[in-house]
Short mmCIF file of C-alpha atoms in Angstrom, two decimals:
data_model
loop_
_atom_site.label_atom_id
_atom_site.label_comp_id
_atom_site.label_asym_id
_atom_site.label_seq_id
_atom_site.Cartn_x
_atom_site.Cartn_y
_atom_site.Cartn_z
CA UNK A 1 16.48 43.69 32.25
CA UNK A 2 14.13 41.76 29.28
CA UNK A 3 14.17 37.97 29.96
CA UNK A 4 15.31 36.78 26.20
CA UNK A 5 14.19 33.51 26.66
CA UNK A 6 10.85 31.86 25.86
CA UNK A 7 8.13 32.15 28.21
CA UNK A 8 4.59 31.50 29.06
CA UNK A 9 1.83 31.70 31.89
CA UNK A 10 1.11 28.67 34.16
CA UNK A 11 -2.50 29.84 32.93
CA UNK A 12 -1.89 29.03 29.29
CA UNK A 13 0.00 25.12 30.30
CA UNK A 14 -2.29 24.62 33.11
CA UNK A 15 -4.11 21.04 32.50
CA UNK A 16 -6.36 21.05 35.14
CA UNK A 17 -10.18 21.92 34.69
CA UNK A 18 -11.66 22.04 38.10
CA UNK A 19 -12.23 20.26 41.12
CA UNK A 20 -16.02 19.44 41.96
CA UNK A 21 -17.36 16.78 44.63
CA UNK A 22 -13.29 16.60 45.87
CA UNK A 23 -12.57 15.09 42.05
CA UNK A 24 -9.68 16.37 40.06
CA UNK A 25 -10.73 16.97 36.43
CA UNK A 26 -8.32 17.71 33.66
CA UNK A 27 -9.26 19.73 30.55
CA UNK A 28 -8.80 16.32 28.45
CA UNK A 29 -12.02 15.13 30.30
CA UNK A 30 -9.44 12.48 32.88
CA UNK A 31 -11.38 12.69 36.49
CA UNK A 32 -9.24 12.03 39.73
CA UNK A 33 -9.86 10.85 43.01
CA UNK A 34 -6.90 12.17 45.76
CA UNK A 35 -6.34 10.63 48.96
CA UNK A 36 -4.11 10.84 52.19
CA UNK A 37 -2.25 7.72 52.79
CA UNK A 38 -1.64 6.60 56.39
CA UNK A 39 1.70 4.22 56.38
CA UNK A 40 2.38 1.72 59.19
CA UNK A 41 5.38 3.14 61.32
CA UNK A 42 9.25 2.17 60.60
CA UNK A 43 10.98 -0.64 61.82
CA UNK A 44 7.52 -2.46 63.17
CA UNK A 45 5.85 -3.95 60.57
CA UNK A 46 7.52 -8.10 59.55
CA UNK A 47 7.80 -9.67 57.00
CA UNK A 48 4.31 -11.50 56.84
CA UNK A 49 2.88 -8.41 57.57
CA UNK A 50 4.70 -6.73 54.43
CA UNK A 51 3.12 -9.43 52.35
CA UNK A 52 -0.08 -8.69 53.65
CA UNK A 53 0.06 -4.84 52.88
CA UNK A 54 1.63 -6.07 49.22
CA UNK A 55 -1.61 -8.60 48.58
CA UNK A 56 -4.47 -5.81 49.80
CA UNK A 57 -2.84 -3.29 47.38
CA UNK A 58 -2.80 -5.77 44.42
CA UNK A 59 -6.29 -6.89 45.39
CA UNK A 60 -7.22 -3.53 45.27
CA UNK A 61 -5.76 -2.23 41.94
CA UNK A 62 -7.18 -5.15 40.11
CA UNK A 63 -10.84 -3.63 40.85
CA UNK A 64 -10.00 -0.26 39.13
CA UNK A 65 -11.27 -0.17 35.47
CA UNK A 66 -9.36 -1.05 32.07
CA UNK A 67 -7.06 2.56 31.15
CA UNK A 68 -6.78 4.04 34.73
CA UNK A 69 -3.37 4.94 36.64
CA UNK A 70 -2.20 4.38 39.98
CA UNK A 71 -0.05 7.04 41.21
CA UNK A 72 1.22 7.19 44.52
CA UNK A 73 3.46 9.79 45.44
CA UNK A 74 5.63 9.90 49.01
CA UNK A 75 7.02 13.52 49.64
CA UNK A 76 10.03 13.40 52.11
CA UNK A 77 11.19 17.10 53.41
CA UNK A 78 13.96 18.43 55.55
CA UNK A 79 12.48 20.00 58.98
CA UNK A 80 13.01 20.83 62.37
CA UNK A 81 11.10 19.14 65.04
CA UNK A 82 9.03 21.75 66.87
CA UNK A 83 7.44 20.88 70.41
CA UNK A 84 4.27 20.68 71.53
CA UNK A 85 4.43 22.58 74.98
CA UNK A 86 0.85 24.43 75.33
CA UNK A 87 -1.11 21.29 75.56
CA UNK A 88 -3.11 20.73 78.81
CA UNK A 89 -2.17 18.46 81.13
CA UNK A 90 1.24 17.71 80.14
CA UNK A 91 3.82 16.26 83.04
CA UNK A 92 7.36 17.28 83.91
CA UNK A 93 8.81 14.33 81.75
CA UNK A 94 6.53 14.72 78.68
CA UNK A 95 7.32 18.84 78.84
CA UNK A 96 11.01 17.55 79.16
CA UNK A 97 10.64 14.98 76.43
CA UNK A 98 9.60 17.59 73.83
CA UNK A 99 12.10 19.83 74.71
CA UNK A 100 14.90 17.62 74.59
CA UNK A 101 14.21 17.15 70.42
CA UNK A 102 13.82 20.91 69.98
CA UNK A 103 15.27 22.33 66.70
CA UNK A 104 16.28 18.59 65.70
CA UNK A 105 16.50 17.83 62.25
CA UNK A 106 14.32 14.91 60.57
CA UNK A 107 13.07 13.93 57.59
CA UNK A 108 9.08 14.55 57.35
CA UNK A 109 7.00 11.88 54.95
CA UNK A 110 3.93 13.01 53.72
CA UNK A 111 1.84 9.89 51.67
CA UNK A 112 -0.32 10.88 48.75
CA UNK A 113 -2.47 8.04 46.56
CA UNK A 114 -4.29 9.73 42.87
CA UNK A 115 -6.86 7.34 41.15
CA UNK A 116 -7.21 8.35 37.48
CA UNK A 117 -9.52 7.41 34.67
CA UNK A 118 -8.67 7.91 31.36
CA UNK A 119 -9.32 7.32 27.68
CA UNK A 120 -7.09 4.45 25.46
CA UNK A 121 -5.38 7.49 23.53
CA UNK A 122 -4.30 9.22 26.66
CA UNK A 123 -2.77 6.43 27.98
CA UNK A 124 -0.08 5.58 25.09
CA UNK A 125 0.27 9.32 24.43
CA UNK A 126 4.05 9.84 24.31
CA UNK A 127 6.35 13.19 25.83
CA UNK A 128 5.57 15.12 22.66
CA UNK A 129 1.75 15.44 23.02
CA UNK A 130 2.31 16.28 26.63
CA UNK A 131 -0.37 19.32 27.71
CA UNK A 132 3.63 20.89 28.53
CA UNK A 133 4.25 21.15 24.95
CA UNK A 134 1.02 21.77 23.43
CA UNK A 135 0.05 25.63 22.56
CA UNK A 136 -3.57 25.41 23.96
CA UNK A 137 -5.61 22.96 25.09
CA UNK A 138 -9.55 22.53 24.46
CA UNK A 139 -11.63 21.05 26.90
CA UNK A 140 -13.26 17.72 26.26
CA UNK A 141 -16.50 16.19 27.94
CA UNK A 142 -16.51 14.01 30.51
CA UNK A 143 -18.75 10.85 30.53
CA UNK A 144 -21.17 10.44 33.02
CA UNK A 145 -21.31 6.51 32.80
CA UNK A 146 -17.96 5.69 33.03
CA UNK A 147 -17.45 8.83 35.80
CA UNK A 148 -20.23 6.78 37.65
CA UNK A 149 -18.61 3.39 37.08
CA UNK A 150 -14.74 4.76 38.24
CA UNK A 151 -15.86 6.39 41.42
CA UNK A 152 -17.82 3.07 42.28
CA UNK A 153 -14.32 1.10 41.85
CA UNK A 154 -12.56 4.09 43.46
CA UNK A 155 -14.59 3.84 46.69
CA UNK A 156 -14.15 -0.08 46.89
CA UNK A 157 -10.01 0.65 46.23
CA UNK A 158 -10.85 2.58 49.29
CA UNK A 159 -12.37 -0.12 51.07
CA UNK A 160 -10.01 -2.50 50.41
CA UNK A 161 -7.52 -0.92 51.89
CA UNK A 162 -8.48 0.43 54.70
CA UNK A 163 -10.00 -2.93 55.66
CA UNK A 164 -6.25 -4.73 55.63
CA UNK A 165 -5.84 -2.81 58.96
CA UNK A 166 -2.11 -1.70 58.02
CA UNK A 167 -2.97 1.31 55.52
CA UNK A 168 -5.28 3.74 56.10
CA UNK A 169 -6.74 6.05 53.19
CA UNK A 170 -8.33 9.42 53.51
CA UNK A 171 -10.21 11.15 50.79
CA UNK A 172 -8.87 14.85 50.28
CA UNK A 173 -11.70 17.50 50.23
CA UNK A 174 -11.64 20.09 47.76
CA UNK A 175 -10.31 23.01 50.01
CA UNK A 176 -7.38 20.87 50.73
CA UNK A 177 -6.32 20.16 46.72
CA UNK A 178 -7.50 23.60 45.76
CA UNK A 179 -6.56 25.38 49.32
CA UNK A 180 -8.66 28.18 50.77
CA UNK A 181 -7.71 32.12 51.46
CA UNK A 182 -5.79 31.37 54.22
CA UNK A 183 -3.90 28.07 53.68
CA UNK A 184 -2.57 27.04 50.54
CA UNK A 185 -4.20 23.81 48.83
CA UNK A 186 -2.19 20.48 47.65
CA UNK A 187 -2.04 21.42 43.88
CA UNK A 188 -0.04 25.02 44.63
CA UNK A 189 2.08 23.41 47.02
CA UNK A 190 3.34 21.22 44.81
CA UNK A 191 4.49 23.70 42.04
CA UNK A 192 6.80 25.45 45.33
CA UNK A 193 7.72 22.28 46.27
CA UNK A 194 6.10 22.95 49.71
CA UNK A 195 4.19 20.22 51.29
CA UNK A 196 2.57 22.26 54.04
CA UNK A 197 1.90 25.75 55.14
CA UNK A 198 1.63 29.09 52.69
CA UNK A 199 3.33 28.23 49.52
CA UNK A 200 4.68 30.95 47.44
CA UNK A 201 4.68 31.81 44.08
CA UNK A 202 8.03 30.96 42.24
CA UNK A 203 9.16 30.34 38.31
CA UNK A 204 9.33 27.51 36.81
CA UNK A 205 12.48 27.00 34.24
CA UNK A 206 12.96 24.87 31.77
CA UNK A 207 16.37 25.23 30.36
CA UNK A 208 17.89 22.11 28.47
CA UNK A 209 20.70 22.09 31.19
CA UNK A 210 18.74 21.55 34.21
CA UNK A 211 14.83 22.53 35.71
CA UNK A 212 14.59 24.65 38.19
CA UNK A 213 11.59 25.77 40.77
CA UNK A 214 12.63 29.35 41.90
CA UNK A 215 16.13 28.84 43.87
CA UNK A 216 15.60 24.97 43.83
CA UNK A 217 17.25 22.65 40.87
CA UNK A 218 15.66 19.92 40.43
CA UNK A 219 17.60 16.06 39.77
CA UNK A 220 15.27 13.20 38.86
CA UNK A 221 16.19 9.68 38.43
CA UNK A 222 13.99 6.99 36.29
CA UNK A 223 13.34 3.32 36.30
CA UNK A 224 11.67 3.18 33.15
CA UNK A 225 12.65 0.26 31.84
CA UNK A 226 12.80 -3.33 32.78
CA UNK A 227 16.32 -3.89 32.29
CA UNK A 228 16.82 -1.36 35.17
CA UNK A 229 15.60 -3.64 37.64
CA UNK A 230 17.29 -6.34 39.84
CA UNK A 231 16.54 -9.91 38.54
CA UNK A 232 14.16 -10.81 41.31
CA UNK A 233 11.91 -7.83 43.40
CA UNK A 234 10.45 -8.96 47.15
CA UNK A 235 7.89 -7.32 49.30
CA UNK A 236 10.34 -6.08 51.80
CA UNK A 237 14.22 -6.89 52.50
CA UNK A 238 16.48 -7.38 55.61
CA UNK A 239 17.90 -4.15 56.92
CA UNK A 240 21.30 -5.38 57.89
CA UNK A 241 22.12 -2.25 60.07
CA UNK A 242 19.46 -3.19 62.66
CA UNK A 243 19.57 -7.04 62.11
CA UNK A 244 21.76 -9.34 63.82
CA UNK A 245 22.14 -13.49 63.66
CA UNK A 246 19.17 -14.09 65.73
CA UNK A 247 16.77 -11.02 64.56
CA UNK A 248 15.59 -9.62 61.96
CA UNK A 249 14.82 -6.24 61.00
CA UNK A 250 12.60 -6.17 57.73
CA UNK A 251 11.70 -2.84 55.75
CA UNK A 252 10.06 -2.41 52.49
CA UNK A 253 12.05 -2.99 49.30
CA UNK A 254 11.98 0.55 47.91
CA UNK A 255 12.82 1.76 51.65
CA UNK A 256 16.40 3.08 50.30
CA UNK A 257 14.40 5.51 47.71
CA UNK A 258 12.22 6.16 51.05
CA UNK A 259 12.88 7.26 54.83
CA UNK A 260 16.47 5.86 54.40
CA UNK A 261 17.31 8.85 51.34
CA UNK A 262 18.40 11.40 53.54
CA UNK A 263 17.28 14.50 51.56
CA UNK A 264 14.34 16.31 50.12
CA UNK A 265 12.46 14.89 47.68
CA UNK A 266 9.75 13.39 45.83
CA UNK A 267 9.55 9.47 45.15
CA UNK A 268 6.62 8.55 42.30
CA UNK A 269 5.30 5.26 41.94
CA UNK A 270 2.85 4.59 38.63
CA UNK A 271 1.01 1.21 38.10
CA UNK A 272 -0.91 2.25 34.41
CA UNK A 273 -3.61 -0.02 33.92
CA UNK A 274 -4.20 -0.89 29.86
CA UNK A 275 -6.65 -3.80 28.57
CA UNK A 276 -4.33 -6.86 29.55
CA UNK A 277 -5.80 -8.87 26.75
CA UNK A 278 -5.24 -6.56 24.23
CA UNK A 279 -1.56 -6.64 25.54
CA UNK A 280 -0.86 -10.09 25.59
CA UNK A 281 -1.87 -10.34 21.88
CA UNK A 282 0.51 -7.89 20.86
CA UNK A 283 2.89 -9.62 22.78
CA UNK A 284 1.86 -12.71 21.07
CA UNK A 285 2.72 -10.80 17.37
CA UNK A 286 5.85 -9.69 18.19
CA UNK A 287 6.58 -13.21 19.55
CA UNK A 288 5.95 -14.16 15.98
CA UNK A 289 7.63 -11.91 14.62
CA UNK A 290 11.13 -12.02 16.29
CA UNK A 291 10.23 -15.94 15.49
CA UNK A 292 10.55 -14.98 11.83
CA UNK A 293 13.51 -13.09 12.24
CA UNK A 294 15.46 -15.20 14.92
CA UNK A 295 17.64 -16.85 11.63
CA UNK A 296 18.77 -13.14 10.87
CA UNK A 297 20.13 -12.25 14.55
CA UNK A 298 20.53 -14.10 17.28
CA UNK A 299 19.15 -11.11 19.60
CA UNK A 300 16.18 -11.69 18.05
CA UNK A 301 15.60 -15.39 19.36
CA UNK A 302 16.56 -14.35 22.91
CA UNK A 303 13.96 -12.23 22.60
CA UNK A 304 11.60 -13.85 21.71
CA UNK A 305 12.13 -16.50 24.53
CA UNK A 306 11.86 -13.81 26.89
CA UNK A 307 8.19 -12.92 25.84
CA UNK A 308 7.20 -16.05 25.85
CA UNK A 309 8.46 -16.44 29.76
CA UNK A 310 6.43 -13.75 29.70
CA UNK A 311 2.81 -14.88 27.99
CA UNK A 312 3.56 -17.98 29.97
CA UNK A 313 3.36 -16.26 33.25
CA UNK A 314 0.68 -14.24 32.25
CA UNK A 315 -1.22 -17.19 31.20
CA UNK A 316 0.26 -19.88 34.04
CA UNK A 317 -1.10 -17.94 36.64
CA UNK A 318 -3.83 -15.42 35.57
CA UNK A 319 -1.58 -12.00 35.78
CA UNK A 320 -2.97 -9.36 34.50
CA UNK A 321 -0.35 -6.90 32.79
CA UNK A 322 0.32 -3.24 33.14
CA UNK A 323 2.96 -0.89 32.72
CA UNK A 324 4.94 0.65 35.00
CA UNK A 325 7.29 3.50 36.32
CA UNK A 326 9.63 5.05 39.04
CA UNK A 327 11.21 8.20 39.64
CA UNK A 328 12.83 9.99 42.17
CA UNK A 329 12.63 14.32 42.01
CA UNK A 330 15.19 15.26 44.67
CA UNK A 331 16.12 19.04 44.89
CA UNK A 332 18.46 21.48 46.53
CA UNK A 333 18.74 25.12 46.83
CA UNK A 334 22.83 24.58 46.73
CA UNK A 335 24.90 23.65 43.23
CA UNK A 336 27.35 21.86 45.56
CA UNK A 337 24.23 20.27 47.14
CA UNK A 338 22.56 19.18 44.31
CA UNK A 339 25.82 17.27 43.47
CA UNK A 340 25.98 15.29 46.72
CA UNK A 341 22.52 14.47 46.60
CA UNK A 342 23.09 13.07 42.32
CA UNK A 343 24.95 10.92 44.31
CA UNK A 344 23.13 9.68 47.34
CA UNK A 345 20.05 8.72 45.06
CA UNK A 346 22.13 6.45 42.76
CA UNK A 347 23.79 4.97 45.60
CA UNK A 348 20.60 3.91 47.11
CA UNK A 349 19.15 3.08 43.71
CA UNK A 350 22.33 0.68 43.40
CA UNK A 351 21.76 -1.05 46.33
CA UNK A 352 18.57 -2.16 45.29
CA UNK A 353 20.51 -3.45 42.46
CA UNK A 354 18.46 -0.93 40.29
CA UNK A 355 20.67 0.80 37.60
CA UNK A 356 20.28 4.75 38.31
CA UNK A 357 19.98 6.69 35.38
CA UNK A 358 19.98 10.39 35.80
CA UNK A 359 17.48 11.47 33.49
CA UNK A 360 17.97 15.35 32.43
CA UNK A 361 16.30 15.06 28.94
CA UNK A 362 12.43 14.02 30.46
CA UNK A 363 12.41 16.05 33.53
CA UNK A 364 9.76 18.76 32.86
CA UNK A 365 7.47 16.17 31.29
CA UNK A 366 7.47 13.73 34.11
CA UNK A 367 7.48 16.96 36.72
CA UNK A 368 4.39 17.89 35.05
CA UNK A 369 3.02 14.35 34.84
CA UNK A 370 3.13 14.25 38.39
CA UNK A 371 1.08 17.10 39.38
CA UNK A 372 -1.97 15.98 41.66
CA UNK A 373 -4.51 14.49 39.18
CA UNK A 374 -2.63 15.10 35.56
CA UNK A 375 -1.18 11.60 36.14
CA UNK A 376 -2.68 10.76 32.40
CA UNK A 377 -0.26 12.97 30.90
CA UNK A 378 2.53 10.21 31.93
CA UNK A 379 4.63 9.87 28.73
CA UNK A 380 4.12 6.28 27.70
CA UNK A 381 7.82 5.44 26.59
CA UNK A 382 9.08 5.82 30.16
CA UNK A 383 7.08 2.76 31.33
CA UNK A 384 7.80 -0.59 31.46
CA UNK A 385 5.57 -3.55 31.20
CA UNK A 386 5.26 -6.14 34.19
CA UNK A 387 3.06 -7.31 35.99
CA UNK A 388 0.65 -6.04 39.31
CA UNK A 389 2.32 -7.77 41.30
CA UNK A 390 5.93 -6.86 40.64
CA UNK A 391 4.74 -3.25 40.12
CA UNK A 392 3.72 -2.88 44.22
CA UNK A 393 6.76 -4.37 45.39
CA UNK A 394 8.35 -1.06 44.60
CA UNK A 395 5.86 1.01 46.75
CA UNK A 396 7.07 2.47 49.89
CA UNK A 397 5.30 1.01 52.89
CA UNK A 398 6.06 2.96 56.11
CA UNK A 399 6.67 6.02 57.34
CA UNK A 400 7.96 8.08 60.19
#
């Protein structure tokens, strides 16, 4: 039977140049850096040492150059536990120990981290010029300065980092983004929603009722904007399950999005670095303006008091601003499914005190934003501004 809708080849959409020197480098000339991140373990990390983790990441985003985006992304899938029973050496109790979680069902977390450099246009480009909607894209150059200049910030991120002693990065090679023969690479993976092993080939729809990835629909929900978030954000929160009067048992503050969201998904986390003076000017004109206007409407002069608590923060104590954004791609093979998990996701984003909002309209665009090293093609009006150091607390910071 003819398919009557619209279609077209990955080929044609793809925004992705190459991959040379294990960099990522989009047709629009943006050049990515992809690592492994290694996440302290669940449940033993405190609350100094989540404070810690939350000052090396700041410290290390505020080397990274003016228009570049942070973009870590934590893949949690649905397997089986399979034991390790040909390895040498191994005693009655350790053979019985594997055995005894055979076929048990957990939640595997993979960490990824993509460092991006691009231009001032790219970064306020909105869902409309998105390489999704565009009918052919023409390759730009890349600069060899600033290429030189990024990867010199990008390897001192890296040092940063690893030198906290909690978080360990690990640059990917190019066989591992791109994949080889036998194994497929980090880049194909992600368009079967795989995370490891031989990913297959699958369509991609993009119907105005829902997205789906071969069998898989796809459900994403957004904090995009600031009024989504809880009045104060904290480096990590008490876990009340495992806490009692005289203990207690501390866990990062996006942990419900995390380890604790018992399905598969996908949970991005963008910090998009712009020129914080340039932003804090504008902010400093509209202040004006809703000055002007604050006789007319009284919305007006509450605004305007809230960007001023804003330039005086900024100014107070030396933030730098950036924008922000949040989303969590969750997915099930099951209509029923999908349903249940709708629900889980706001649930958890409620008790974060986070208002969920089920975005259906900006799926595809942010799906495609988030492919490994197209993180320029964010849309710009689903961010948020804040600051660096409000932007981390809503990384996930441990694993499994």
């Amino acid at each position: 039977m003819r398919n009557t809708s619209k279609m077209t080849t990955l080929e044609n959409k793809f925004p992705l140049l190459a991959v040379e020197h294990g960099c990522i480098i989009s047709k629009d000339a943006d050049i990515t850096v992809a690592f492994e991140v290694e996440l302290p373990e669940l449940y033993t990390v405190t609350g100094a040492e989540y404070e810690a983790i939350h000052g090396c990441w700041c410290k290390a985003v505020k080397v990274l150059p003016d228009f570049s985006v942070v973009h870590k992304q934590d893949w949690f899938i649905k397997e089986r536990y399979k034991p390790e029973l040909d390895k040498d050496g191994m005693s009655f109790l350790s053979r019985s120990f594997e055995r005894h979680f055979n076929e048990r069902p957990y939640l595997k977390h993979t960490c990824y981290l993509y460092l991006t450099k691009t231009t001032k246009e790219r970064n306020r480009m909105q869902s409309n010029f998105s390489t999704l909607c565009r009918g052919h894209i023409i390759p730009k150059e890349l600069n060899k300065e600033t290429a030189a200049k990024f990867m010199e910030a990008a390897e001192q991120f890296e040092r940063i980092i690893n030198d906290s002693g909690f978080v360990r990065l690990r640059r990917l090679s190019t066989d591992e983004i791109v994949g080889t023969d036998g194994k497929a690479g980090l880049i194909e993976r992600y368009f079967s929603l795989m995370p490891e092993g031989d990913a297959t080939l699958q369509d991609i729809d993009l119907s105005a009722r829902e997205m789906r990835i071969g069998d898989n629909r796809l459900c994403l929900h957004t904090l995009s904007d600031a009024e989504d978030l809880p009045g104060t954000v904290a480096t990590d929160t008490r876990y009340e399950k495992l806490s009692t009067d005289r203990s207690d048992c501390r866990l990062s503050f996006a942990s419900p999005v995390g380890l604790l969201l018992s399905c598969n998904h996908i949970y991005n986390q963008y910090v998009i670095i712009d020129n914080s003076e340039e932003n804090l000017q504008k902010f400093e004109k509209s202040a004006r303006n809703m000055q002007s206007l604050s006789r007319y409407s009284r919305s007006n002069s509450i605004n305007r008091e809230w960007i001023d608590r804003y330039l005086n923060e900024a100014h107070s104590y030396g933030l730098t601003s950036v924008r922000a954004h949040f989303n969590v791609m969750a997915w099930s093979d099951d209509a029923e499914g999908l349903k249940h998990i709708k629900n889980d996701v706001g649930s958890q984003l409620a008790s974060m005190e986070c208002v969920p909002r089920h975005n259906t309209i900006d799926c595809p665009t942010l799906y495609w934003a988030a492919m490994p090293g197209n993180a320029a093609d964010f849309p710009a009006e689903e961010s948020f501004h804040t600051f660096i150091e409000q932007a981390v607390c809503l990384f996930t910071e441990e694993t499994n």
